[in-house]
Amino acid sequence: MISKQDIIKRFVGYVTVDTESDPESTTTPSTAKQWDLANALVEELKAIGMQDVTIDDKAYIMATLPSNIDHEVPTIGFISHFDTTPDFTGKDVKPQIIDSYDGKDIVLNEAENIVLSPDYFEDLIQYKGQTLITTDGTTLLGADDKAGITEIISAMEYLIQNPEIKHGKIRVGFTPDEEIGRGAHHFDVEKFGADWAYTMDGSQIGELEYENFNAAGAVVKVKGKIVHPGYAKGKMINSMYIATEFINSLPRMETPEHTEGYEGFFHLYSISGEVEETVLQYIIRDHDREHFEARKEMMQKLTNELNTQYGREVISIEIKDQYFNMKEKVEPVMHIVDIAEEAMKQLDIKPLIKAIRGGTDGSQLSYMGLPCPNIFAGGHNFHGRYEYVPVESMIKATEVICKIAELTALKK
Ligand SMILES: [Zn+2]
């Protein structure tokens, strides 16, 4: 059995090391402090008996658990990230352990009256009776994704200590800077050498994801003409009014606040404007590739129409693709999802297969040649003070990793 105390000890050890990443930085890792945990993880991987433990000059960690069977089976990988989001402080994390949670409000911080309440976070109820790890209300927890690291290392240790469980070669990868969108950027897929992998970076128990958004960003620039307002008739062009026309011409209900499930959107997230120039910044999201392309075309067409209408180039648009739906790369190898689903079922976990309304490192990795669905790591309320993780979910995730290894070894 995987010990609860070992999981807690390991997890607490990781989250008390500050590894916040920084989008303003141009280095990798983006913050020097990520080395602190990275170097410790390397030592730990060696200590538990992993082979070929490497860390490169950008702090990407890889390690191998050799096969313990004599026939060829696919090499699989498990990946997580050790940085935490810059959205909320991850310095001086003081985890609180709530044994046999009673289903009531959890006072995170008495002095500041910060309460984690099931009235607001309904997911809490399902963990009644379990052991929760929470923050003290002043920082995030860092279960995203130190829960994933805890689970992967614990699973490897378990497999090493229980050689009667038969498995093929397993690769482990830990990355910096996932939270600033760069976790996959310097990931050496060839060196990793796995046939497929899983990111252990999902949220609640049972989550299994292999679909995510197609994503692009658009910057719209509108040029106006400033003239003294008293003498502007027929001369002034107010860029803000033209920008408003652009905004209002896009479907108003296809925005984040009106969409869910597989519905895509245009999201206007910034406007800055004066008479002379207005800049609009959008993100475009859609699971369906054709719809995604149609959204980008719609914006381009609208831009052209406004230019025609004004008889000069008043508006320009620059659209850049950001990432794509991994479904395109995973569907041809659907057995990698099936194995994970089967592993969960054998462990009495109800698989929650749903499309991510966002992206994961796995989506980039899938397009780099490493198909990579995402599995739950157990945490909730990521990126803030209400983040928590049930220890039982971390144990289950650890068991899922072992079970996937076992099932893969049974495959021809
Ligand atoms: Zn994460």
Short mmCIF file of C-alpha atoms and ligand atoms in Angstrom, two decimals:
data_model
loop_
_atom_site.label_atom_id
_atom_site.label_comp_id
_atom_site.label_asym_id
_atom_site.label_seq_id
_atom_site.Cartn_x
_atom_site.Cartn_y
_atom_site.Cartn_z
CA MET A 1 0.00 0.00 0.00
CA ILE A 2 1.07 3.54 -0.66
CA SER A 3 1.41 5.25 2.69
CA LYS A 4 -0.59 8.36 3.41
CA GLN A 5 2.12 9.73 5.68
CA ASP A 6 4.78 9.32 2.98
CA ILE A 7 2.62 11.15 0.44
CA ILE A 8 1.95 14.02 2.86
CA LYS A 9 5.61 14.29 3.83
CA ARG A 10 6.78 14.31 0.23
CA PHE A 11 4.15 16.83 -0.90
CA VAL A 12 4.72 19.21 2.01
CA GLY A 13 8.45 19.05 1.31
CA TYR A 14 7.86 20.28 -2.25
CA VAL A 15 5.28 22.99 -1.64
CA THR A 16 7.38 24.67 1.03
CA VAL A 17 10.00 25.42 -1.65
CA ASP A 18 9.05 28.58 -3.56
CA THR A 19 9.16 27.96 -7.34
CA GLU A 20 7.04 30.78 -8.74
CA SER A 21 7.70 31.39 -12.44
CA ASP A 22 7.91 34.83 -14.05
CA PRO A 23 6.46 35.72 -17.48
CA GLU A 24 8.65 38.85 -17.73
CA SER A 25 11.83 36.82 -17.58
CA THR A 26 13.52 35.65 -20.78
CA THR A 27 15.66 32.93 -19.18
CA THR A 28 14.83 29.25 -18.66
CA PRO A 29 13.95 28.54 -15.98
CA SER A 30 12.34 31.95 -15.69
CA THR A 31 13.32 32.22 -12.02
CA ALA A 32 16.55 30.99 -10.42
CA LYS A 33 14.68 29.68 -7.38
CA GLN A 34 13.16 26.90 -9.48
CA TRP A 35 16.63 25.30 -9.37
CA ASP A 36 16.22 24.78 -5.62
CA LEU A 37 13.46 22.23 -6.05
CA ALA A 38 14.81 20.92 -9.37
CA ASN A 39 18.16 19.98 -7.83
CA ALA A 40 16.45 18.37 -4.85
CA LEU A 41 14.23 16.31 -7.18
CA VAL A 42 17.28 15.03 -9.04
CA GLU A 43 18.79 13.82 -5.77
CA GLU A 44 15.53 12.23 -4.73
CA LEU A 45 15.09 10.41 -8.07
CA LYS A 46 18.59 8.96 -7.65
CA ALA A 47 17.93 8.06 -4.03
CA ILE A 48 14.80 6.04 -4.79
CA GLY A 49 16.73 4.08 -7.41
CA MET A 50 15.80 5.69 -10.74
CA GLN A 51 18.30 5.31 -13.60
CA ASP A 52 19.68 7.81 -16.15
CA VAL A 53 18.67 10.77 -13.98
CA THR A 54 19.52 13.92 -15.93
CA ILE A 55 18.97 17.64 -15.58
CA ASP A 56 19.91 19.95 -18.43
CA ASP A 57 21.02 23.58 -18.39
CA LYS A 58 17.38 24.71 -18.47
CA ALA A 59 16.36 22.55 -15.47
CA TYR A 60 14.44 19.93 -17.45
CA ILE A 61 14.64 16.69 -15.48
CA MET A 62 14.37 13.22 -16.97
CA ALA A 63 14.76 9.78 -15.42
CA THR A 64 14.18 6.15 -16.28
CA LEU A 65 12.63 3.22 -14.50
CA PRO A 66 13.97 0.27 -16.51
CA SER A 67 11.68 -2.48 -17.70
CA ASN A 68 11.46 -5.58 -15.48
CA ILE A 69 10.11 -7.89 -18.18
CA ASP A 70 11.98 -9.61 -20.97
CA HIS A 71 9.75 -8.79 -23.93
CA GLU A 72 9.34 -5.48 -25.77
CA VAL A 73 6.46 -3.23 -24.73
CA PRO A 74 5.91 0.48 -25.42
CA THR A 75 7.88 3.00 -23.37
CA ILE A 76 5.53 5.34 -21.55
CA GLY A 77 6.18 8.62 -19.78
CA PHE A 78 4.74 10.67 -16.92
CA ILE A 79 5.25 14.41 -16.83
CA SER A 80 4.56 17.25 -14.42
CA HIS A 81 5.83 20.76 -13.74
CA PHE A 82 7.51 22.08 -10.62
CA ASP A 83 6.89 25.80 -11.07
CA THR A 84 3.86 27.55 -9.58
CA THR A 85 1.79 30.34 -11.10
CA PRO A 86 2.82 33.98 -10.84
CA ASP A 87 -0.89 34.82 -10.33
CA PHE A 88 -0.57 34.40 -6.58
CA THR A 89 2.31 34.18 -4.15
CA GLY A 90 3.92 30.82 -3.51
CA LYS A 91 6.43 32.08 -0.96
CA ASP A 92 6.35 30.70 2.61
CA VAL A 93 3.58 28.22 1.96
CA LYS A 94 2.37 26.84 5.30
CA PRO A 95 0.24 23.82 4.51
CA GLN A 96 -2.46 22.80 6.96
CA ILE A 97 -3.48 19.18 7.28
CA ILE A 98 -7.16 18.62 8.01
CA ASP A 99 -7.70 15.04 9.15
CA SER A 100 -11.10 13.42 8.51
CA TYR A 101 -12.72 16.55 7.12
CA ASP A 102 -16.13 17.11 8.74
CA GLY A 103 -17.82 18.71 5.72
CA LYS A 104 -18.04 22.15 7.33
CA ASP A 105 -16.29 25.48 6.81
CA ILE A 106 -12.51 25.37 7.09
CA VAL A 107 -11.01 28.46 8.66
CA LEU A 108 -7.81 28.98 6.73
CA ASN A 109 -6.83 32.13 8.52
CA GLU A 110 -8.53 33.29 11.68
CA ALA A 111 -6.80 36.68 11.84
CA GLU A 112 -7.79 37.61 8.28
CA ASN A 113 -11.11 35.75 8.37
CA ILE A 114 -10.33 33.64 5.33
CA VAL A 115 -12.66 30.65 5.12
CA LEU A 116 -12.77 27.73 2.70
CA SER A 117 -16.47 26.95 2.64
CA PRO A 118 -18.41 24.14 0.96
CA ASP A 119 -21.26 26.65 0.49
CA TYR A 120 -19.12 28.32 -2.11
CA PHE A 121 -16.79 25.49 -3.19
CA GLU A 122 -19.32 22.64 -3.49
CA ASP A 123 -16.66 20.13 -4.58
CA LEU A 124 -15.47 20.02 -0.97
CA ILE A 125 -18.47 17.94 0.10
CA GLN A 126 -17.35 14.86 -1.81
CA TYR A 127 -14.20 14.73 0.34
CA LYS A 128 -15.98 14.53 3.67
CA GLY A 129 -14.08 12.11 5.88
CA GLN A 130 -10.85 12.47 3.91
CA THR A 131 -7.58 14.20 4.73
CA LEU A 132 -7.28 17.61 3.09
CA ILE A 133 -4.21 19.74 2.67
CA THR A 134 -5.00 23.46 2.49
CA THR A 135 -3.12 26.76 2.65
CA ASP A 136 -3.08 29.11 5.61
CA GLY A 137 -5.01 31.60 3.46
CA THR A 138 -2.05 33.83 2.62
CA THR A 139 -0.48 31.92 -0.29
CA LEU A 140 -1.40 29.38 -2.94
CA LEU A 141 -0.73 25.73 -2.13
CA GLY A 142 1.16 24.57 -5.21
CA ALA A 143 -0.72 21.29 -5.66
CA ASP A 144 -0.60 22.51 -9.26
CA ASP A 145 1.59 20.71 -9.96
CA LYS A 146 3.59 19.46 -7.01
CA ALA A 147 0.80 16.96 -6.45
CA GLY A 148 1.72 15.55 -9.86
CA ILE A 149 5.39 15.34 -8.91
CA THR A 150 4.54 13.68 -5.58
CA GLU A 151 2.43 11.09 -7.37
CA ILE A 152 4.95 10.28 -10.09
CA ILE A 153 7.87 9.89 -7.67
CA SER A 154 5.75 7.89 -5.21
CA ALA A 155 4.58 5.60 -8.02
CA MET A 156 8.14 5.02 -9.23
CA GLU A 157 9.26 4.25 -5.69
CA TYR A 158 6.36 1.85 -5.26
CA LEU A 159 7.18 0.03 -8.50
CA ILE A 160 10.84 -0.22 -7.48
CA GLN A 161 9.89 -1.65 -4.08
CA ASN A 162 7.35 -4.07 -5.55
CA PRO A 163 9.11 -5.76 -8.46
CA GLU A 164 6.36 -8.37 -8.72
CA ILE A 165 4.41 -5.67 -10.58
CA LYS A 166 5.55 -6.13 -14.17
CA HIS A 167 6.10 -3.09 -16.35
CA GLY A 168 8.01 -1.89 -19.39
CA LYS A 169 10.42 1.04 -19.51
CA ILE A 170 9.01 4.16 -17.89
CA ARG A 171 10.30 7.69 -18.40
CA VAL A 172 9.70 10.54 -16.00
CA GLY A 173 9.90 14.23 -16.97
CA PHE A 174 9.69 17.29 -14.73
CA THR A 175 9.63 20.74 -16.32
CA PRO A 176 9.97 24.37 -15.26
CA ASP A 177 7.78 27.28 -16.43
CA GLU A 178 4.57 25.49 -17.36
CA GLU A 179 2.50 28.22 -15.74
CA ILE A 180 3.87 30.84 -18.12
CA GLY A 181 3.15 28.63 -21.12
CA ARG A 182 6.72 27.54 -21.73
CA GLY A 183 6.87 24.13 -20.05
CA ALA A 184 7.02 22.25 -23.34
CA HIS A 185 9.21 24.75 -25.19
CA HIS A 186 12.54 23.16 -24.38
CA PHE A 187 11.28 19.63 -23.77
CA ASP A 188 13.51 17.25 -25.72
CA VAL A 189 10.96 14.76 -27.01
CA GLU A 190 13.59 12.67 -28.75
CA LYS A 191 15.75 12.37 -25.67
CA PHE A 192 12.67 11.49 -23.62
CA GLY A 193 12.12 8.63 -26.03
CA ALA A 194 8.65 7.55 -24.93
CA ASP A 195 5.96 6.25 -27.27
CA TRP A 196 3.44 8.33 -25.40
CA ALA A 197 3.10 10.09 -22.07
CA TYR A 198 0.63 11.56 -19.60
CA THR A 199 0.81 14.88 -17.83
CA MET A 200 -0.32 14.46 -14.22
CA ASP A 201 -1.71 17.97 -14.10
CA GLY A 202 -5.48 17.72 -13.97
CA SER A 203 -7.72 18.66 -11.10
CA GLN A 204 -10.32 16.46 -9.42
CA ILE A 205 -10.14 12.71 -9.07
CA GLY A 206 -11.13 10.88 -12.27
CA GLU A 207 -10.26 13.63 -14.74
CA LEU A 208 -8.88 12.36 -18.02
CA GLU A 209 -8.47 14.82 -20.85
CA TYR A 210 -7.35 14.52 -24.43
CA GLU A 211 -9.18 17.44 -26.03
CA ASN A 212 -8.31 21.08 -25.57
CA PHE A 213 -8.89 24.35 -27.35
CA ASN A 214 -7.33 25.49 -30.58
CA ALA A 215 -5.99 28.86 -29.61
CA ALA A 216 -4.92 32.10 -31.26
CA GLY A 217 -4.31 35.68 -30.21
CA ALA A 218 -5.32 38.73 -32.26
CA VAL A 219 -4.16 42.33 -32.01
CA VAL A 220 -6.40 44.85 -33.78
CA LYS A 221 -5.04 48.33 -34.40
CA VAL A 222 -7.30 51.18 -35.45
CA LYS A 223 -5.77 54.38 -36.78
CA GLY A 224 -7.61 57.67 -36.34
CA LYS A 225 -6.84 61.31 -37.06
CA ILE A 226 -6.75 63.97 -34.37
CA VAL A 227 -7.91 67.49 -35.24
CA HIS A 228 -8.96 70.35 -32.95
CA PRO A 229 -12.47 69.32 -31.89
CA GLY A 230 -13.85 72.74 -32.69
CA TYR A 231 -12.80 72.54 -36.31
CA ALA A 232 -13.02 68.78 -36.86
CA LYS A 233 -16.00 68.50 -39.13
CA GLY A 234 -15.23 66.16 -42.01
CA LYS A 235 -11.64 65.83 -40.83
CA MET A 236 -11.40 64.02 -37.51
CA ILE A 237 -11.38 60.23 -37.50
CA ASN A 238 -11.98 58.88 -34.00
CA SER A 239 -10.35 55.46 -33.79
CA MET A 240 -12.39 54.55 -30.72
CA TYR A 241 -15.68 54.66 -32.63
CA ILE A 242 -14.30 52.45 -35.39
CA ALA A 243 -12.98 50.05 -32.76
CA THR A 244 -16.45 49.95 -31.24
CA GLU A 245 -17.89 49.02 -34.62
CA PHE A 246 -15.43 46.18 -34.82
CA ILE A 247 -16.27 44.96 -31.32
CA ASN A 248 -20.01 45.13 -31.91
CA SER A 249 -19.80 43.28 -35.21
CA LEU A 250 -18.52 40.11 -33.55
CA PRO A 251 -21.20 37.79 -32.13
CA ARG A 252 -21.94 39.12 -28.65
CA MET A 253 -22.95 35.75 -27.23
CA GLU A 254 -19.77 34.00 -28.36
CA THR A 255 -17.75 35.24 -25.43
CA PRO A 256 -16.37 33.41 -22.37
CA GLU A 257 -19.24 34.51 -20.12
CA HIS A 258 -21.84 33.01 -22.49
CA THR A 259 -20.18 29.75 -23.50
CA GLU A 260 -19.35 26.33 -22.05
CA GLY A 261 -18.55 22.75 -23.10
CA TYR A 262 -17.54 22.65 -26.73
CA GLU A 263 -18.64 26.24 -27.49
CA GLY A 264 -15.85 28.46 -28.74
CA PHE A 265 -15.46 32.20 -28.26
CA PHE A 266 -13.84 35.52 -29.05
CA HIS A 267 -12.50 37.09 -25.88
CA LEU A 268 -11.74 40.81 -25.88
CA TYR A 269 -9.41 41.13 -22.91
CA SER A 270 -7.91 44.56 -23.40
CA ILE A 271 -8.75 47.92 -24.97
CA SER A 272 -6.51 50.92 -24.96
CA GLY A 273 -7.60 53.91 -26.96
CA GLU A 274 -7.27 57.56 -27.85
CA VAL A 275 -8.61 59.41 -30.87
CA GLU A 276 -5.44 58.68 -32.84
CA GLU A 277 -5.12 55.00 -32.09
CA THR A 278 -7.06 52.22 -30.42
CA VAL A 279 -5.65 48.77 -29.79
CA LEU A 280 -7.87 45.77 -29.10
CA GLN A 281 -6.47 42.48 -27.85
CA TYR A 282 -8.38 39.25 -28.31
CA ILE A 283 -7.94 35.58 -27.73
CA ILE A 284 -9.80 33.16 -29.99
CA ARG A 285 -10.70 29.67 -28.78
CA ASP A 286 -12.50 26.70 -30.33
CA HIS A 287 -12.19 22.93 -29.96
CA ASP A 288 -13.25 22.41 -33.57
CA ARG A 289 -10.47 23.20 -36.01
CA GLU A 290 -12.82 24.32 -38.81
CA HIS A 291 -14.78 26.61 -36.51
CA PHE A 292 -11.48 27.93 -35.20
CA GLU A 293 -10.30 28.81 -38.70
CA ALA A 294 -13.71 30.35 -39.46
CA ARG A 295 -13.42 32.61 -36.40
CA LYS A 296 -10.07 33.92 -37.54
CA GLU A 297 -11.46 34.47 -41.05
CA MET A 298 -14.44 36.34 -39.64
CA MET A 299 -12.14 38.80 -37.89
CA GLN A 300 -10.03 39.24 -40.99
CA LYS A 301 -13.10 39.79 -43.16
CA LEU A 302 -14.52 42.33 -40.75
CA THR A 303 -11.23 44.21 -40.86
CA ASN A 304 -11.31 44.30 -44.67
CA GLU A 305 -14.93 45.47 -44.69
CA LEU A 306 -14.24 48.37 -42.35
CA ASN A 307 -11.32 49.46 -44.51
CA THR A 308 -13.54 49.36 -47.59
CA GLN A 309 -16.27 51.26 -45.78
CA TYR A 310 -13.87 54.04 -44.71
CA GLY A 311 -12.14 54.11 -48.09
CA ARG A 312 -8.69 53.82 -46.52
CA GLU A 313 -6.73 51.54 -44.25
CA VAL A 314 -8.07 52.52 -40.86
CA ILE A 315 -7.76 49.13 -39.24
CA SER A 316 -5.31 46.25 -39.27
CA ILE A 317 -5.23 42.89 -37.57
CA GLU A 318 -2.48 40.47 -36.64
CA ILE A 319 -3.53 36.96 -35.70
CA LYS A 320 -1.11 34.42 -34.25
CA ASP A 321 -1.82 30.77 -33.53
CA GLN A 322 -0.90 29.75 -29.99
CA TYR A 323 -1.66 26.04 -29.67
CA PHE A 324 -3.91 23.37 -31.14
CA ASN A 325 -6.32 20.71 -29.95
CA MET A 326 -4.34 17.59 -29.07
CA LYS A 327 -7.32 15.46 -30.10
CA GLU A 328 -5.98 15.50 -33.66
CA LYS A 329 -2.80 13.78 -32.45
CA VAL A 330 -4.33 11.53 -29.79
CA GLU A 331 -7.29 10.09 -31.70
CA PRO A 332 -5.07 8.02 -34.04
CA VAL A 333 -3.59 6.38 -30.90
CA MET A 334 -6.76 6.21 -28.83
CA HIS A 335 -5.51 3.15 -26.91
CA ILE A 336 -3.42 5.52 -24.78
CA VAL A 337 -6.63 7.07 -23.46
CA ASP A 338 -8.31 3.68 -23.19
CA ILE A 339 -5.49 2.33 -21.01
CA ALA A 340 -5.80 5.27 -18.62
CA GLU A 341 -9.57 4.84 -18.50
CA GLU A 342 -9.23 1.12 -17.85
CA ALA A 343 -6.67 1.78 -15.10
CA MET A 344 -9.13 4.10 -13.35
CA LYS A 345 -12.00 1.63 -13.65
CA GLN A 346 -9.91 -1.17 -12.16
CA LEU A 347 -9.18 1.13 -9.22
CA ASP A 348 -12.86 2.03 -8.73
CA ILE A 349 -12.34 5.58 -9.94
CA LYS A 350 -15.09 7.00 -12.13
CA PRO A 351 -13.35 8.44 -15.23
CA LEU A 352 -14.41 12.03 -15.96
CA ILE A 353 -13.52 12.49 -19.60
CA LYS A 354 -14.09 16.04 -20.74
CA ALA A 355 -12.69 18.64 -23.08
CA ILE A 356 -10.35 21.16 -21.49
CA ARG A 357 -11.39 24.77 -22.00
CA GLY A 358 -7.77 25.81 -22.19
CA GLY A 359 -4.48 24.22 -23.10
CA THR A 360 -1.96 21.95 -21.40
CA ASP A 361 1.69 21.24 -21.93
CA GLY A 362 0.44 17.96 -23.30
CA SER A 363 -1.18 19.71 -26.25
CA GLN A 364 2.15 21.22 -27.28
CA LEU A 365 3.98 17.95 -26.63
CA SER A 366 1.43 16.08 -28.73
CA TYR A 367 2.26 18.34 -31.67
CA MET A 368 5.98 17.82 -30.98
CA GLY A 369 5.51 14.09 -31.52
CA LEU A 370 4.68 12.88 -28.01
CA PRO A 371 0.95 12.18 -27.69
CA CYS A 372 0.14 13.28 -24.16
CA PRO A 373 -3.29 13.22 -22.50
CA ASN A 374 -3.78 14.76 -19.08
CA ILE A 375 -4.72 12.91 -15.88
CA PHE A 376 -6.00 14.26 -12.56
CA ALA A 377 -3.47 15.18 -9.91
CA GLY A 378 -6.22 15.75 -7.33
CA GLY A 379 -6.05 19.45 -6.43
CA HIS A 380 -8.82 22.05 -6.56
CA ASN A 381 -9.05 25.85 -6.83
CA PHE A 382 -5.66 26.23 -8.47
CA HIS A 383 -3.77 29.53 -8.55
CA GLY A 384 -5.06 31.02 -5.34
CA ARG A 385 -5.43 30.94 -1.58
CA TYR A 386 -8.35 28.47 -1.66
CA GLU A 387 -6.31 25.77 -3.32
CA TYR A 388 -6.51 22.39 -1.59
CA VAL A 389 -5.84 18.73 -2.29
CA PRO A 390 -7.31 15.58 -0.73
CA VAL A 391 -4.53 13.15 0.16
CA GLU A 392 -6.76 10.24 -0.88
CA SER A 393 -6.90 11.67 -4.43
CA MET A 394 -3.10 11.85 -4.53
CA ILE A 395 -2.90 8.21 -3.46
CA LYS A 396 -5.40 7.26 -6.18
CA ALA A 397 -3.40 9.16 -8.81
CA THR A 398 -0.28 7.32 -7.68
CA GLU A 399 -2.13 4.03 -8.07
CA VAL A 400 -3.34 5.07 -11.54
CA ILE A 401 0.27 5.59 -12.64
CA CYS A 402 1.26 2.13 -11.38
CA LYS A 403 -1.81 0.57 -12.99
CA ILE A 404 -1.17 2.22 -16.37
CA ALA A 405 2.39 0.85 -16.25
CA GLU A 406 1.04 -2.60 -15.46
CA LEU A 407 -1.64 -2.53 -18.18
CA THR A 408 0.79 -1.24 -20.81
CA ALA A 409 3.05 -4.22 -20.11
CA LEU A 410 0.16 -6.55 -20.94
CA LYS A 411 -0.19 -4.98 -24.38
CA LYS A 412 1.36 -6.55 -27.43
ZN ZN B 1 -0.38 22.73 -13.76
#
